[in-house]
mmCIF file of C-alpha atoms in Angstrom:
data_model
loop_
_atom_site.group_PDB
_atom_site.id
_atom_site.type_symbol
_atom_site.label_atom_id
_atom_site.label_comp_id
_atom_site.label_asym_id
_atom_site.label_seq_id
_atom_site.Cartn_x
_atom_site.Cartn_y
_atom_site.Cartn_z
ATOM 1 C CA UNK A 1 8.322 -3.695 -19.431
ATOM 2 C CA UNK A 2 11.535 -5.443 -20.310
ATOM 3 C CA UNK A 3 15.285 -5.056 -19.814
ATOM 4 C CA UNK A 4 16.650 -1.701 -20.915
ATOM 5 C CA UNK A 5 17.879 -1.496 -24.479
ATOM 6 C CA UNK A 6 20.344 1.366 -24.522
ATOM 7 C CA UNK A 7 19.739 2.487 -28.090
ATOM 8 C CA UNK A 8 15.956 2.389 -27.850
ATOM 9 C CA UNK A 9 15.926 4.409 -24.644
ATOM 10 C CA UNK A 10 18.411 6.909 -26.074
ATOM 11 C CA UNK A 11 16.156 7.350 -29.096
ATOM 12 C CA UNK A 12 13.141 7.883 -26.857
ATOM 13 C CA UNK A 13 15.054 10.486 -24.840
ATOM 14 C CA UNK A 14 16.242 12.311 -27.970
ATOM 15 C CA UNK A 15 12.657 12.523 -29.230
ATOM 16 C CA UNK A 16 11.716 14.467 -26.096
ATOM 17 C CA UNK A 17 14.431 17.125 -26.265
ATOM 18 C CA UNK A 18 12.958 20.618 -26.244
ATOM 19 C CA UNK A 19 9.410 19.406 -25.540
ATOM 20 C CA UNK A 20 7.498 20.071 -22.351
ATOM 21 C CA UNK A 21 7.472 16.840 -20.363
ATOM 22 C CA UNK A 22 5.770 15.677 -17.186
ATOM 23 C CA UNK A 23 8.189 13.777 -15.001
ATOM 24 C CA UNK A 24 7.639 11.138 -12.352
ATOM 25 C CA UNK A 25 10.788 10.476 -10.354
ATOM 26 C CA UNK A 26 10.863 8.372 -7.236
ATOM 27 C CA UNK A 27 13.133 6.328 -5.119
ATOM 28 C CA UNK A 28 12.179 4.241 -2.114
ATOM 29 C CA UNK A 29 13.411 1.448 0.100
ATOM 30 C CA UNK A 30 9.885 0.596 1.225
ATOM 31 C CA UNK A 31 7.736 1.962 4.026
ATOM 32 C CA UNK A 32 8.732 -0.873 6.347
ATOM 33 C CA UNK A 33 12.534 -0.587 6.019
ATOM 34 C CA UNK A 34 13.067 0.724 9.539
ATOM 35 C CA UNK A 35 10.442 -1.642 10.973
ATOM 36 C CA UNK A 36 12.115 -4.724 9.508
ATOM 37 C CA UNK A 37 15.693 -3.814 10.306
ATOM 38 C CA UNK A 38 16.516 -1.843 13.398
ATOM 39 C CA UNK A 39 18.985 0.925 12.647
ATOM 40 C CA UNK A 40 17.845 1.167 9.046
ATOM 41 C CA UNK A 41 16.200 4.334 7.826
ATOM 42 C CA UNK A 42 13.022 4.411 5.769
ATOM 43 C CA UNK A 43 13.597 6.749 2.839
ATOM 44 C CA UNK A 44 11.414 7.703 -0.067
ATOM 45 C CA UNK A 45 11.162 10.691 -2.341
ATOM 46 C CA UNK A 46 8.945 11.295 -5.286
ATOM 47 C CA UNK A 47 7.856 14.011 -7.618
ATOM 48 C CA UNK A 48 4.755 13.307 -9.687
ATOM 49 C CA UNK A 49 3.946 15.562 -12.596
ATOM 50 C CA UNK A 50 6.875 17.901 -12.326
ATOM 51 C CA UNK A 51 6.900 19.908 -15.555
ATOM 52 C CA UNK A 52 10.275 20.096 -17.217
ATOM 53 C CA UNK A 53 12.018 20.727 -20.506
ATOM 54 C CA UNK A 54 15.455 19.327 -21.183
ATOM 55 C CA UNK A 55 18.041 20.160 -23.817
ATOM 56 C CA UNK A 56 19.970 16.908 -23.555
ATOM 57 C CA UNK A 57 19.002 13.455 -22.242
ATOM 58 C CA UNK A 58 21.523 10.656 -21.918
ATOM 59 C CA UNK A 59 21.431 7.052 -20.747
ATOM 60 C CA UNK A 60 24.756 5.502 -19.726
ATOM 61 C CA UNK A 61 26.154 2.473 -17.911
ATOM 62 C CA UNK A 62 26.474 -1.291 -18.301
ATOM 63 C CA UNK A 63 23.265 -2.105 -16.420
ATOM 64 C CA UNK A 64 21.786 -1.052 -14.139
ATOM 65 C CA UNK A 65 21.791 2.211 -16.053
ATOM 66 C CA UNK A 66 21.879 5.927 -15.275
ATOM 67 C CA UNK A 67 19.878 8.655 -16.967
ATOM 68 C CA UNK A 68 20.677 12.354 -16.810
ATOM 69 C CA UNK A 69 18.429 15.074 -18.192
ATOM 70 C CA UNK A 70 20.189 18.393 -18.651
ATOM 71 C CA UNK A 71 17.852 21.354 -18.302
ATOM 72 C CA UNK A 72 18.727 24.928 -19.052
ATOM 73 C CA UNK A 73 19.134 25.681 -15.368
ATOM 74 C CA UNK A 74 19.467 22.274 -13.731
ATOM 75 C CA UNK A 75 19.500 18.498 -13.855
ATOM 76 C CA UNK A 76 17.294 15.505 -13.312
ATOM 77 C CA UNK A 77 19.213 12.321 -12.622
ATOM 78 C CA UNK A 78 18.398 8.687 -11.825
ATOM 79 C CA UNK A 79 20.636 5.696 -11.102
ATOM 80 C CA UNK A 80 19.813 1.997 -10.879
ATOM 81 C CA UNK A 81 17.444 1.692 -13.852
ATOM 82 C CA UNK A 82 16.995 -1.862 -15.143
ATOM 83 C CA UNK A 83 13.793 -1.985 -17.201
ATOM 84 C CA UNK A 84 11.835 0.207 -19.564
ATOM 85 C CA UNK A 85 8.910 0.450 -21.913
ATOM 86 C CA UNK A 86 7.314 3.009 -24.171
ATOM 87 C CA UNK A 87 3.692 2.336 -23.285
ATOM 88 C CA UNK A 88 0.548 2.617 -25.382
ATOM 89 C CA UNK A 89 0.273 6.303 -24.461
ATOM 90 C CA UNK A 90 3.774 6.958 -25.762
ATOM 91 C CA UNK A 91 5.162 7.499 -22.285
ATOM 92 C CA UNK A 92 8.744 6.493 -21.529
ATOM 93 C CA UNK A 93 8.644 4.432 -18.343
ATOM 94 C CA UNK A 94 11.934 3.428 -16.755
ATOM 95 C CA UNK A 95 12.394 1.648 -13.453
ATOM 96 C CA UNK A 96 14.930 -0.220 -11.379
ATOM 97 C CA UNK A 97 13.669 -3.466 -9.873
ATOM 98 C CA UNK A 98 15.641 -5.546 -7.400
ATOM 99 C CA UNK A 99 15.969 -9.340 -7.545
ATOM 100 C CA UNK A 100 12.727 -9.701 -5.552
ATOM 101 C CA UNK A 101 10.772 -7.681 -8.130
ATOM 102 C CA UNK A 102 10.538 -4.654 -5.854
ATOM 103 C CA UNK A 103 10.671 -1.225 -7.395
ATOM 104 C CA UNK A 104 13.597 0.777 -6.027
ATOM 105 C CA UNK A 105 13.586 3.705 -8.434
ATOM 106 C CA UNK A 106 11.424 5.014 -11.261
ATOM 107 C CA UNK A 107 11.909 7.731 -13.856
ATOM 108 C CA UNK A 108 9.041 8.370 -16.264
ATOM 109 C CA UNK A 109 8.429 10.993 -18.932
ATOM 110 C CA UNK A 110 5.129 11.870 -20.556
ATOM 111 C CA UNK A 111 3.668 14.536 -22.867
ATOM 112 C CA UNK A 112 0.531 14.580 -20.668
ATOM 113 C CA UNK A 113 0.216 14.620 -16.871
ATOM 114 C CA UNK A 114 0.299 11.204 -15.188
ATOM 115 C CA UNK A 115 -2.938 10.000 -13.630
ATOM 116 C CA UNK A 116 -3.579 10.913 -10.006
ATOM 117 C CA UNK B 1 -23.119 -11.122 17.388
ATOM 118 C CA UNK B 2 -22.104 -7.924 15.628
ATOM 119 C CA UNK B 3 -24.690 -5.972 13.649
ATOM 120 C CA UNK B 4 -22.302 -4.738 10.939
ATOM 121 C CA UNK B 5 -18.512 -4.479 10.890
ATOM 122 C CA UNK B 6 -16.705 -1.600 9.176
ATOM 123 C CA UNK B 7 -13.017 -2.076 8.342
ATOM 124 C CA UNK B 8 -11.031 1.109 7.629
ATOM 125 C CA UNK B 9 -7.506 0.712 6.264
ATOM 126 C CA UNK B 10 -5.506 2.638 3.665
ATOM 127 C CA UNK B 11 -4.119 -0.068 1.365
ATOM 128 C CA UNK B 12 -5.405 -3.039 -0.610
ATOM 129 C CA UNK B 13 -4.001 -5.989 1.456
ATOM 130 C CA UNK B 14 -4.140 -4.308 4.911
ATOM 131 C CA UNK B 15 -7.498 -6.005 5.402
ATOM 132 C CA UNK B 16 -5.991 -9.398 4.613
ATOM 133 C CA UNK B 17 -2.610 -9.376 6.326
ATOM 134 C CA UNK B 18 -3.783 -7.693 9.512
ATOM 135 C CA UNK B 19 -7.365 -8.832 9.945
ATOM 136 C CA UNK B 20 -8.266 -11.299 7.208
ATOM 137 C CA UNK B 21 -9.015 -14.117 9.652
ATOM 138 C CA UNK B 22 -11.181 -11.935 11.855
ATOM 139 C CA UNK B 23 -13.118 -10.669 8.823
ATOM 140 C CA UNK B 24 -13.620 -14.222 7.535
ATOM 141 C CA UNK B 25 -14.979 -15.306 10.906
ATOM 142 C CA UNK B 26 -17.511 -12.490 10.839
ATOM 143 C CA UNK B 27 -18.656 -13.094 7.270
ATOM 144 C CA UNK B 28 -18.907 -16.864 7.890
ATOM 145 C CA UNK B 29 -21.208 -16.093 10.794
ATOM 146 C CA UNK B 30 -23.372 -13.945 8.524
ATOM 147 C CA UNK B 31 -22.235 -10.531 9.772
ATOM 148 C CA UNK B 32 -22.033 -7.994 6.931
ATOM 149 C CA UNK B 33 -18.547 -6.503 6.595
ATOM 150 C CA UNK B 34 -17.790 -3.287 4.706
ATOM 151 C CA UNK B 35 -14.222 -2.403 3.775
ATOM 152 C CA UNK B 36 -13.487 1.309 3.353
ATOM 153 C CA UNK B 37 -10.124 1.254 1.575
ATOM 154 C CA UNK B 38 -8.262 4.558 1.526
ATOM 155 C CA UNK B 39 -5.994 4.233 -1.510
ATOM 156 C CA UNK B 40 -5.187 1.843 -4.331
ATOM 157 C CA UNK B 41 -1.647 1.268 -3.106
ATOM 158 C CA UNK B 42 -0.381 3.149 -6.145
ATOM 159 C CA UNK B 43 3.103 3.618 -4.656
ATOM 160 C CA UNK B 44 3.670 0.034 -3.596
ATOM 161 C CA UNK B 45 7.153 -1.306 -4.025
ATOM 162 C CA UNK B 46 6.324 -4.985 -4.428
ATOM 163 C CA UNK B 47 5.261 -5.776 -7.967
ATOM 164 C CA UNK B 48 5.416 -9.558 -8.017
ATOM 165 C CA UNK B 49 8.363 -11.867 -8.303
ATOM 166 C CA UNK B 50 9.299 -11.605 -11.074
ATOM 167 C CA UNK B 51 7.552 -8.243 -11.373
ATOM 168 C CA UNK B 52 4.488 -8.002 -13.581
ATOM 169 C CA UNK B 53 3.331 -4.438 -12.897
ATOM 170 C CA UNK B 54 4.756 -1.015 -13.631
ATOM 171 C CA UNK B 55 4.381 2.116 -11.540
ATOM 172 C CA UNK B 56 1.608 3.207 -13.931
ATOM 173 C CA UNK B 57 -0.324 -0.087 -14.048
ATOM 174 C CA UNK B 58 0.002 -0.952 -10.358
ATOM 175 C CA UNK B 59 -3.209 0.767 -9.242
ATOM 176 C CA UNK B 60 -5.327 -1.281 -11.689
ATOM 177 C CA UNK B 61 -3.539 -4.483 -10.704
ATOM 178 C CA UNK B 62 -4.062 -3.807 -7.023
ATOM 179 C CA UNK B 63 -7.725 -2.925 -7.422
ATOM 180 C CA UNK B 64 -8.342 -6.270 -9.146
ATOM 181 C CA UNK B 65 -6.398 -8.079 -6.441
ATOM 182 C CA UNK B 66 -8.394 -6.253 -3.779
ATOM 183 C CA UNK B 67 -11.707 -7.296 -5.304
ATOM 184 C CA UNK B 68 -10.538 -10.915 -5.448
ATOM 185 C CA UNK B 69 -9.386 -10.801 -1.823
ATOM 186 C CA UNK B 70 -12.708 -9.290 -0.724
ATOM 187 C CA UNK B 71 -14.485 -12.134 -2.476
ATOM 188 C CA UNK B 72 -12.297 -14.678 -0.694
ATOM 189 C CA UNK B 73 -13.000 -13.048 2.669
ATOM 190 C CA UNK B 74 -16.721 -12.712 2.047
ATOM 191 C CA UNK B 75 -16.710 -8.897 1.930
ATOM 192 C CA UNK B 76 -19.510 -7.809 -0.395
ATOM 193 C CA UNK B 77 -19.347 -4.056 0.230
ATOM 194 C CA UNK B 78 -16.121 -2.321 -0.794
ATOM 195 C CA UNK B 79 -15.832 1.467 -0.587
ATOM 196 C CA UNK B 80 -12.887 3.168 -2.280
ATOM 197 C CA UNK B 81 -12.079 6.465 -0.582
ATOM 198 C CA UNK B 82 -9.983 7.760 -3.499
ATOM 199 C CA UNK B 83 -6.955 8.937 -1.552
ATOM 200 C CA UNK B 84 -3.442 8.546 -2.874
ATOM 201 C CA UNK B 85 -0.888 6.149 -1.431
ATOM 202 C CA UNK B 86 1.685 7.753 0.906
ATOM 203 C CA UNK B 87 -0.115 11.103 1.067
ATOM 204 C CA UNK B 88 -2.830 10.614 3.707
ATOM 205 C CA UNK B 89 -0.848 12.204 6.531
ATOM 206 C CA UNK B 90 -0.550 15.381 4.455
ATOM 207 C CA UNK B 91 -4.301 15.697 3.924
ATOM 208 C CA UNK B 92 -6.744 17.559 6.181
ATOM 209 C CA UNK B 93 -7.612 15.033 8.896
ATOM 210 C CA UNK B 94 -10.978 16.673 9.576
ATOM 211 C CA UNK B 95 -12.042 16.280 5.939
ATOM 212 C CA UNK B 96 -11.223 12.559 5.955
ATOM 213 C CA UNK B 97 -12.929 12.162 9.347
ATOM 214 C CA UNK B 98 -16.094 13.712 7.888
ATOM 215 C CA UNK B 99 -15.915 11.358 4.893
ATOM 216 C CA UNK B 100 -15.660 8.392 7.274
ATOM 217 C CA UNK B 101 -18.401 9.732 9.534
ATOM 218 C CA UNK B 102 -20.784 9.784 6.576
ATOM 219 C CA UNK B 103 -20.083 6.097 5.961
ATOM 220 C CA UNK B 104 -20.399 5.247 9.665
ATOM 221 C CA UNK B 105 -23.753 7.010 9.915
ATOM 222 C CA UNK B 106 -25.000 5.242 6.786
ATOM 223 C CA UNK B 107 -23.971 1.736 7.901
ATOM 224 C CA UNK B 108 -24.478 2.044 11.661
ATOM 225 C CA UNK B 109 -21.776 -0.549 12.424
ATOM 226 C CA UNK B 110 -21.495 -2.056 15.905
ATOM 227 C CA UNK B 111 -17.734 -2.540 15.414
ATOM 228 C CA UNK B 112 -15.050 -0.655 13.495
ATOM 229 C CA UNK B 113 -11.574 -2.076 12.878
ATOM 230 C CA UNK B 114 -8.807 0.368 11.961
ATOM 231 C CA UNK B 115 -5.127 0.962 12.661
ATOM 232 C CA UNK B 116 -4.071 2.128 16.101
ATOM 233 C CA UNK B 117 -2.789 5.678 15.431
ATOM 234 C CA UNK B 118 0.913 6.010 16.174
ATOM 235 C CA UNK B 119 1.556 2.272 16.459
ATOM 236 C CA UNK B 120 0.942 0.984 12.959
ATOM 237 C CA UNK B 121 4.341 1.716 11.304
ATOM 238 C CA UNK B 122 3.217 3.110 7.929
ATOM 239 C CA UNK B 123 2.346 6.841 7.955
ATOM 240 C CA UNK B 124 -0.830 6.110 5.945
ATOM 241 C CA UNK B 125 -1.921 3.548 8.574
ATOM 242 C CA UNK B 126 -1.402 6.008 11.406
ATOM 243 C CA UNK B 127 -3.082 8.894 9.587
ATOM 244 C CA UNK B 128 -6.192 7.013 8.466
ATOM 245 C CA UNK B 129 -6.496 5.337 11.882
ATOM 246 C CA UNK B 130 -6.360 8.784 13.496
ATOM 247 C CA UNK B 131 -8.999 10.134 11.107
ATOM 248 C CA UNK B 132 -11.216 7.149 11.901
ATOM 249 C CA UNK B 133 -10.848 7.665 15.651
ATOM 250 C CA UNK B 134 -11.606 11.341 15.085
ATOM 251 C CA UNK B 135 -14.774 10.427 13.162
ATOM 252 C CA UNK B 136 -16.030 8.310 16.066
ATOM 253 C CA UNK B 137 -15.158 11.070 18.542
ATOM 254 C CA UNK B 138 -17.527 13.343 16.644
ATOM 255 C CA UNK B 139 -20.414 11.007 17.465
ATOM 256 C CA UNK B 140 -22.541 11.224 20.602
ATOM 257 C CA UNK B 141 -21.073 8.872 23.224
ATOM 258 C CA UNK B 142 -24.161 6.645 23.318
ATOM 259 C CA UNK B 143 -24.073 6.060 19.568
ATOM 260 C CA UNK B 144 -20.396 5.221 19.188
ATOM 261 C CA UNK B 145 -19.485 1.779 17.913
ATOM 262 C CA UNK B 146 -16.711 -0.241 19.520
ATOM 263 C CA UNK B 147 -13.386 0.436 17.766
ATOM 264 C CA UNK B 148 -10.576 -2.110 17.550
ATOM 265 C CA UNK B 149 -7.100 -0.700 16.858
ATOM 266 C CA UNK B 150 -4.598 -2.862 14.991
ATOM 267 C CA UNK B 151 -1.038 -2.139 16.158
ATOM 268 C CA UNK B 152 2.236 -3.731 15.147
ATOM 269 C CA UNK B 153 5.051 -1.229 15.717
ATOM 270 C CA UNK B 154 8.039 -2.545 17.675
ATOM 271 C CA UNK B 155 7.435 -0.140 20.566
ATOM 272 C CA UNK B 156 3.748 -0.913 21.031
ATOM 273 C CA UNK B 157 3.967 -3.198 24.068
ATOM 274 C CA UNK B 158 6.192 -0.703 25.908
ATOM 275 C CA UNK B 159 3.809 2.170 25.249
ATOM 276 C CA UNK B 160 0.310 0.729 25.188
ATOM 277 C CA UNK B 161 0.684 -2.709 26.768
ATOM 278 C CA UNK B 162 -0.723 -5.954 25.444
ATOM 279 C CA UNK B 163 -3.733 -6.169 23.156
ATOM 280 C CA UNK B 164 -6.967 -6.954 24.997
ATOM 281 C CA UNK B 165 -8.682 -8.721 22.086
ATOM 282 C CA UNK B 166 -7.186 -11.975 20.796
ATOM 283 C CA UNK B 167 -9.018 -13.741 17.993
ATOM 284 C CA UNK B 168 -8.174 -17.352 17.190
ATOM 285 C CA UNK B 169 -8.372 -17.649 13.401
ATOM 286 C CA UNK B 170 -7.198 -21.250 12.932
ATOM 287 C CA UNK B 171 -10.559 -22.351 11.532
ATOM 288 C CA UNK B 172 -10.364 -19.756 8.739
ATOM 289 C CA UNK B 173 -6.602 -19.891 8.092
ATOM 290 C CA UNK B 174 -7.154 -21.367 4.623
ATOM 291 C CA UNK B 175 -9.495 -18.510 3.750
ATOM 292 C CA UNK B 176 -6.926 -15.987 4.903
ATOM 293 C CA UNK B 177 -4.317 -17.778 2.796
ATOM 294 C CA UNK B 178 -6.585 -17.569 -0.246
ATOM 295 C CA UNK B 179 -6.937 -13.816 0.307
ATOM 296 C CA UNK B 180 -3.169 -13.494 0.739
ATOM 297 C CA UNK B 181 -2.729 -15.266 -2.608
ATOM 298 C CA UNK B 182 -5.217 -12.867 -4.223
ATOM 299 C CA UNK B 183 -2.869 -9.987 -3.360
ATOM 300 C CA UNK B 184 -0.320 -11.556 -5.661
ATOM 301 C CA UNK B 185 1.761 -8.440 -6.331
ATOM 302 C CA UNK B 186 2.277 -7.995 -2.594
ATOM 303 C CA UNK B 187 2.421 -11.596 -1.473
ATOM 304 C CA UNK B 188 4.612 -13.480 -3.922
ATOM 305 C CA UNK B 189 7.628 -12.741 -1.743
ATOM 306 C CA UNK B 190 6.060 -14.194 1.394
ATOM 307 C CA UNK B 191 3.622 -16.783 0.139
ATOM 308 C CA UNK B 192 6.042 -19.720 0.394
ATOM 309 C CA UNK B 193 6.747 -18.979 4.048
ATOM 310 C CA UNK B 194 3.046 -18.477 4.674
ATOM 311 C CA UNK B 195 2.171 -21.857 3.204
ATOM 312 C CA UNK B 196 4.929 -23.511 5.204
ATOM 313 C CA UNK B 197 3.557 -21.977 8.395
ATOM 314 C CA UNK B 198 0.128 -23.317 7.582
ATOM 315 C CA UNK B 199 1.434 -26.868 7.143
ATOM 316 C CA UNK B 200 3.771 -26.759 10.083
ATOM 317 C CA UNK B 201 2.600 -25.062 13.276
ATOM 318 C CA UNK B 202 6.192 -25.079 14.593
ATOM 319 C CA UNK B 203 7.101 -22.695 11.804
ATOM 320 C CA UNK B 204 4.610 -20.172 13.135
ATOM 321 C CA UNK B 205 7.054 -18.689 15.619
ATOM 322 C CA UNK B 206 9.459 -18.007 12.788
ATOM 323 C CA UNK B 207 6.861 -16.572 10.449
ATOM 324 C CA UNK B 208 4.972 -14.617 13.014
ATOM 325 C CA UNK B 209 1.822 -15.471 14.920
ATOM 326 C CA UNK B 210 -0.623 -13.647 12.624
ATOM 327 C CA UNK B 211 -1.423 -16.883 10.784
ATOM 328 C CA UNK B 212 -3.367 -18.223 13.752
ATOM 329 C CA UNK B 213 -4.168 -15.305 16.016
ATOM 330 C CA UNK B 214 -5.090 -11.716 15.276
ATOM 331 C CA UNK B 215 -4.991 -9.222 18.104
ATOM 332 C CA UNK B 216 -6.453 -5.783 18.669
ATOM 333 C CA UNK B 217 -6.674 -3.014 21.221
ATOM 334 C CA UNK B 218 -10.075 -1.690 22.167
ATOM 335 C CA UNK B 219 -9.704 2.046 21.592
ATOM 336 C CA UNK B 220 -10.657 4.326 24.463
ATOM 337 C CA UNK B 221 -12.193 7.718 23.889
ATOM 338 C CA UNK B 222 -11.994 10.865 25.942
#
């Protein structure tokens, strides 16, 4: 994984338009957020292997970046993305890491289901 | 002297951060220790500093780190339960309890170490600890091993008092540190403070006492 290159990611999104995709979307502030800081709330959400098809996918921003996937009847959206790779399985992996190397958000697209 | 110790925690690194010193003391004394590890920490947020894992490679990275940490601690028997990080509380507790009971009956441990249900902060800790307690409850009273609960939630002292088992781990602190280092993806953020605490006992209060003492609650059964 390396810093997001806008054009490369846009190309990878365009290549997936109209194709069935498995999506992994998550955001988290860590399971110990409320334990470490009183008054803080631990939050996390993730969808693994949601099956979607989008008609338009766009990456925007100056870094960290935002990605929106427009589906026929809805949207998938992620903000705070910093790094990406198209891995050896052809999957588009995008993530937002903070300065400590901790993952804060991930948005991934694959032709095949992600491993469980 | 214990006959066999079974450690039951959900994540690679729980065995090291919470009980690494205690485990090292047992293995040094020749007591076999088995670690039944619930998940591969697939949903971990720490990925090294700077990060070197992705969401999709993290499980492989953490399994390797786990095996290295087990080696450092002297654990020769590692059982992977195949659950998925952050989902244990949504599984059928009875099914997991049965899975654990099978392992307990096979190994016949005299001591089990797990998380104290309700007082171990992470939902996976609480859920697997509860399943482990449930497994022991299924056993005839005379055959039950002793169970130590590891608790570290802020409210624990108010609710369940002070731990009754305190284990001085000074003599194996270096071994624990080696195991902490093995969990590189999880420890790179804290390793500097850990090493400082090891060199300077006055820094212990700031870091937390777990470098030199590990404490547990003996679980009571109905």
